[in-house]
Short mmCIF file of C-alpha atoms in Angstrom, two decimals:
data_model
loop_
_atom_site.label_atom_id
_atom_site.label_comp_id
_atom_site.label_asym_id
_atom_site.label_seq_id
_atom_site.Cartn_x
_atom_site.Cartn_y
_atom_site.Cartn_z
CA ASP A 1 144.06 83.79 6.35
CA ALA A 2 141.48 81.91 8.15
CA GLY A 3 138.91 81.92 5.35
CA VAL A 4 135.37 82.75 5.49
CA ILE A 5 134.03 81.83 9.23
CA GLN A 6 130.50 81.05 9.83
CA SER A 7 128.75 80.38 13.17
CA PRO A 8 127.21 78.45 14.62
CA ARG A 9 127.91 75.16 12.46
CA HIS A 10 124.85 73.58 13.66
CA GLU A 11 121.70 75.04 14.91
CA VAL A 12 118.50 73.16 16.13
CA THR A 13 115.34 75.25 17.03
CA GLU A 14 111.67 74.96 17.20
CA MET A 15 109.36 76.35 14.88
CA GLY A 16 108.50 80.10 15.68
CA GLN A 17 111.90 80.82 17.28
CA GLU A 18 114.28 83.41 15.79
CA VAL A 19 117.49 82.12 14.23
CA THR A 20 120.54 84.22 13.82
CA LEU A 21 123.51 82.95 11.63
CA ARG A 22 126.70 84.81 11.48
CA CYS A 23 129.46 85.25 9.05
CA LYS A 24 132.91 86.85 8.96
CA PRO A 25 134.23 87.30 5.35
CA ILE A 26 137.87 87.16 4.37
CA SER A 27 139.65 90.50 5.16
CA GLY A 28 139.94 92.75 2.26
CA HIS A 29 136.90 91.16 0.47
CA ASN A 30 134.37 93.62 -0.39
CA SER A 31 131.47 91.43 -1.45
CA LEU A 32 129.47 89.13 0.58
CA PHE A 33 126.76 86.58 -0.50
CA TRP A 34 124.37 84.34 1.61
CA TYR A 35 123.40 80.87 -0.12
CA ARG A 36 120.89 78.43 1.01
CA GLN A 37 121.49 74.70 0.06
CA THR A 38 118.94 72.00 -0.22
CA MET A 39 118.61 68.75 -1.98
CA MET A 40 115.69 70.08 -3.82
CA ARG A 41 116.68 73.42 -4.90
CA GLY A 42 120.56 73.13 -4.90
CA LEU A 43 122.40 76.30 -3.99
CA GLU A 44 120.19 79.49 -4.17
CA LEU A 45 121.45 82.89 -3.81
CA LEU A 46 119.59 84.81 -1.04
CA ILE A 47 121.28 88.18 -0.74
CA TYR A 48 124.38 89.94 -2.01
CA PHE A 49 126.30 92.81 -0.47
CA ASN A 50 128.88 95.05 -1.99
CA ASN A 51 130.83 97.30 0.38
CA ASN A 52 128.39 96.55 3.17
CA VAL A 53 125.36 97.71 0.95
CA PRO A 54 122.61 95.16 0.08
CA ILE A 55 122.71 95.05 -3.85
CA ASP A 56 120.21 92.44 -4.53
CA ASP A 57 117.90 90.70 -2.04
CA SER A 58 115.57 89.15 -4.71
CA GLY A 59 116.38 85.75 -3.75
CA MET A 60 115.21 86.21 0.13
CA PRO A 61 112.31 83.79 0.23
CA GLU A 62 109.99 85.90 2.52
CA ASP A 63 109.86 88.72 4.74
CA ARG A 64 110.74 86.48 7.64
CA PHE A 65 114.22 86.63 6.37
CA SER A 66 116.53 89.68 6.80
CA ALA A 67 120.13 90.18 6.46
CA LYS A 68 122.63 92.90 7.71
CA MET A 69 126.12 93.74 7.14
CA PRO A 70 127.01 96.58 9.67
CA ASN A 71 130.73 96.57 8.92
CA ALA A 72 133.20 95.08 6.45
CA SER A 73 134.09 92.06 8.79
CA PHE A 74 130.66 91.01 9.88
CA SER A 75 127.23 89.79 8.47
CA THR A 76 123.97 88.24 9.94
CA LEU A 77 121.17 86.38 8.40
CA LYS A 78 118.09 86.15 10.42
CA ILE A 79 114.97 84.15 10.39
CA GLN A 80 112.03 85.14 12.52
CA PRO A 81 109.76 83.54 12.84
CA SER A 82 111.50 80.16 11.69
CA GLU A 83 109.52 77.26 10.12
CA PRO A 84 110.33 73.67 9.28
CA ARG A 85 110.85 74.39 5.62
CA ASP A 86 113.61 76.64 6.41
CA SER A 87 115.81 73.71 7.33
CA ALA A 88 118.86 73.70 4.97
CA VAL A 89 122.50 74.58 5.04
CA TYR A 90 123.32 78.19 4.90
CA PHE A 91 126.45 79.32 3.37
CA CYS A 92 128.19 82.58 3.36
CA ALA A 93 130.73 83.44 0.70
CA SER A 94 132.94 86.47 0.10
CA SER A 95 134.87 87.76 -3.06
CA GLN A 96 137.18 90.48 -3.85
CA ARG A 97 135.91 93.73 -5.48
CA LEU A 98 134.81 93.10 -9.12
CA SER A 99 135.39 89.41 -8.90
CA GLU A 100 133.16 86.38 -9.52
CA LYS A 101 135.60 84.00 -7.44
CA LEU A 102 133.65 82.92 -4.30
CA PHE A 103 135.29 81.74 -1.20
CA PHE A 104 132.65 79.62 0.74
CA GLY A 105 132.59 79.15 4.55
CA SER A 106 131.72 75.79 6.16
CA GLY A 107 128.07 76.68 6.43
CA THR A 108 125.41 76.52 9.16
CA GLN A 109 123.27 73.45 9.24
CA LEU A 110 119.74 74.55 10.36
CA SER A 111 117.19 72.19 11.54
CA VAL A 112 113.80 73.64 12.46
CA LEU A 113 111.55 71.27 14.32
CA GLY B 1 118.05 85.19 -15.44
CA GLU B 2 120.55 82.48 -16.15
CA ASN B 3 119.56 78.87 -16.16
CA VAL B 4 122.13 76.26 -15.58
CA GLU B 5 121.63 72.50 -16.34
CA GLN B 6 124.27 69.93 -15.08
CA HIS B 7 124.45 66.31 -15.98
CA PRO B 8 124.62 63.49 -14.72
CA SER B 9 123.48 63.90 -11.14
CA THR B 10 125.53 60.99 -10.12
CA LEU B 11 128.63 59.55 -11.73
CA SER B 12 130.86 56.36 -10.62
CA VAL B 13 133.94 55.53 -12.09
CA GLN B 14 136.95 53.17 -11.29
CA GLU B 15 140.06 54.65 -9.91
CA GLY B 16 142.35 55.66 -12.68
CA ASP B 17 139.45 56.39 -15.21
CA SER B 18 138.37 59.65 -16.49
CA ALA B 19 135.22 61.50 -15.36
CA VAL B 20 133.34 64.04 -17.40
CA ILE B 21 130.66 66.26 -16.20
CA LYS B 22 128.57 68.80 -18.54
CA CYS B 23 126.68 71.93 -17.98
CA THR B 24 124.55 74.08 -20.40
CA TYR B 25 123.68 77.59 -19.87
CA SER B 26 120.94 79.89 -21.37
CA ASP B 27 122.47 83.39 -21.30
CA SER B 28 124.75 83.73 -24.44
CA ALA B 29 126.22 86.85 -22.75
CA SER B 30 127.80 84.86 -19.85
CA ASN B 31 131.56 85.05 -19.91
CA TYR B 32 132.77 83.25 -16.86
CA PHE B 33 132.33 79.62 -15.95
CA PRO B 34 133.62 78.23 -12.64
CA TRP B 35 133.60 74.58 -11.34
CA TYR B 36 133.41 73.92 -7.58
CA LYS B 37 134.02 70.85 -5.53
CA GLN B 38 132.22 70.25 -2.26
CA GLU B 39 133.28 67.49 0.27
CA LEU B 40 131.02 66.24 2.79
CA GLY B 41 130.36 68.79 5.60
CA LYS B 42 132.33 71.49 3.83
CA GLY B 43 131.51 74.56 1.67
CA PRO B 44 132.07 74.47 -2.12
CA GLN B 45 135.69 75.24 -3.21
CA LEU B 46 136.64 76.68 -6.53
CA ILE B 47 138.78 74.26 -8.38
CA ILE B 48 139.04 75.69 -11.91
CA ASP B 49 137.49 78.33 -14.07
CA ILE B 50 137.36 79.63 -17.59
CA ARG B 51 136.46 82.80 -19.40
CA SER B 52 134.84 82.97 -22.83
CA ASN B 53 137.99 84.25 -24.68
CA VAL B 54 139.55 80.61 -24.43
CA GLY B 55 138.08 77.22 -25.34
CA GLU B 56 139.91 75.05 -22.78
CA LYS B 57 142.00 75.40 -19.67
CA LYS B 58 143.92 72.70 -17.64
CA ASP B 59 145.46 72.41 -14.18
CA GLN B 60 147.18 69.15 -13.72
CA ARG B 61 144.54 66.40 -13.81
CA ILE B 62 141.52 68.82 -14.21
CA ALA B 63 140.47 70.59 -17.31
CA VAL B 64 137.49 72.65 -18.42
CA THR B 65 136.28 73.01 -21.98
CA LEU B 66 133.85 75.63 -23.35
CA ASN B 67 131.81 75.74 -26.45
CA LYS B 68 130.12 79.01 -26.66
CA THR B 69 128.15 78.38 -29.71
CA ALA B 70 126.40 75.40 -28.18
CA LYS B 71 126.50 77.14 -24.74
CA HIS B 72 127.94 74.26 -22.87
CA PHE B 73 131.01 73.71 -20.82
CA SER B 74 132.45 70.60 -19.24
CA LEU B 75 134.63 69.36 -16.57
CA HIS B 76 137.34 66.76 -17.24
CA ILE B 77 139.07 64.84 -14.52
CA THR B 78 141.79 62.38 -15.65
CA GLU B 79 143.51 59.60 -13.48
CA THR B 80 140.78 59.72 -10.94
CA GLN B 81 141.68 59.09 -7.20
CA PRO B 82 139.49 58.21 -4.36
CA GLU B 83 140.00 61.84 -3.14
CA ASP B 84 138.14 63.30 -6.18
CA SER B 85 135.05 61.70 -4.67
CA ALA B 86 132.81 64.86 -4.06
CA VAL B 87 129.96 66.76 -5.44
CA TYR B 88 130.86 69.08 -8.14
CA PHE B 89 129.02 72.10 -9.20
CA CYS B 90 129.29 74.17 -12.33
CA ALA B 91 128.03 77.86 -12.35
CA ALA B 92 127.54 80.82 -14.72
CA PRO B 93 126.80 84.57 -14.04
CA SER B 94 123.19 85.48 -13.54
CA GLY B 95 123.19 88.14 -16.01
CA ALA B 96 125.62 90.05 -18.46
CA GLY B 97 128.19 91.82 -16.20
CA SER B 98 126.83 90.21 -13.14
CA TYR B 99 129.07 88.95 -10.38
CA GLN B 100 126.27 86.81 -8.94
CA LEU B 101 126.49 83.18 -9.88
CA THR B 102 123.86 80.79 -10.83
CA PHE B 103 124.68 77.14 -9.80
CA GLY B 104 123.77 73.89 -11.31
CA LYS B 105 122.25 71.14 -9.16
CA GLY B 106 125.49 69.33 -8.69
CA THR B 107 127.04 65.87 -9.66
CA LYS B 108 128.11 63.37 -7.00
CA LEU B 109 131.21 61.55 -8.32
CA SER B 110 132.17 58.42 -6.55
CA VAL B 111 135.58 57.09 -7.42
CA ILE B 112 135.80 53.34 -6.73
CA PRO B 113 139.13 51.93 -5.54
#
């Protein structure tokens, strides 16, 4: 298996622009997580899906952030409008049903200028 | 929710020496404790985990110990090698029965040849 695939690897954008991050989980995994990593706050859980349904989005910082999972093999995290404080590495992770073992993608390095 | 504290934040050891990283957690109902290794430019990767029904688990040069009474668990790396240099994260479930993980802030381990 190719593992969790994220795109793009790097994204540089200007403040106010819309940013869309993409994730393909491992085939057969039922749960998908979006994390954000910064030096100050470490790894923070943003949102968690189970069987394509959002279960907990309490970590989403603001209404500017939204996430979707239209099917079992694809998820997006959108930021609109983006701000410089959104600059971070965004990770997608997936796990098998009822398992805490997470498999992370390589992340998207987002820079908002 | 769960609160996970990790120490030290940085650790330097000579090649061949042992390294120990410690974490404390707040929720006494937590029953799963993983450790992740993150290399530069990559996502975290699970290296070892332990459940609350055992006190210690080993996998070659890596071991994890758990003290449920004191609510802390530790990662032990013996005979360290330069390729062990990375950032290590501990984690614990975000609540009883939760499949969401709360991560520690990380420990940057440097193994000096």
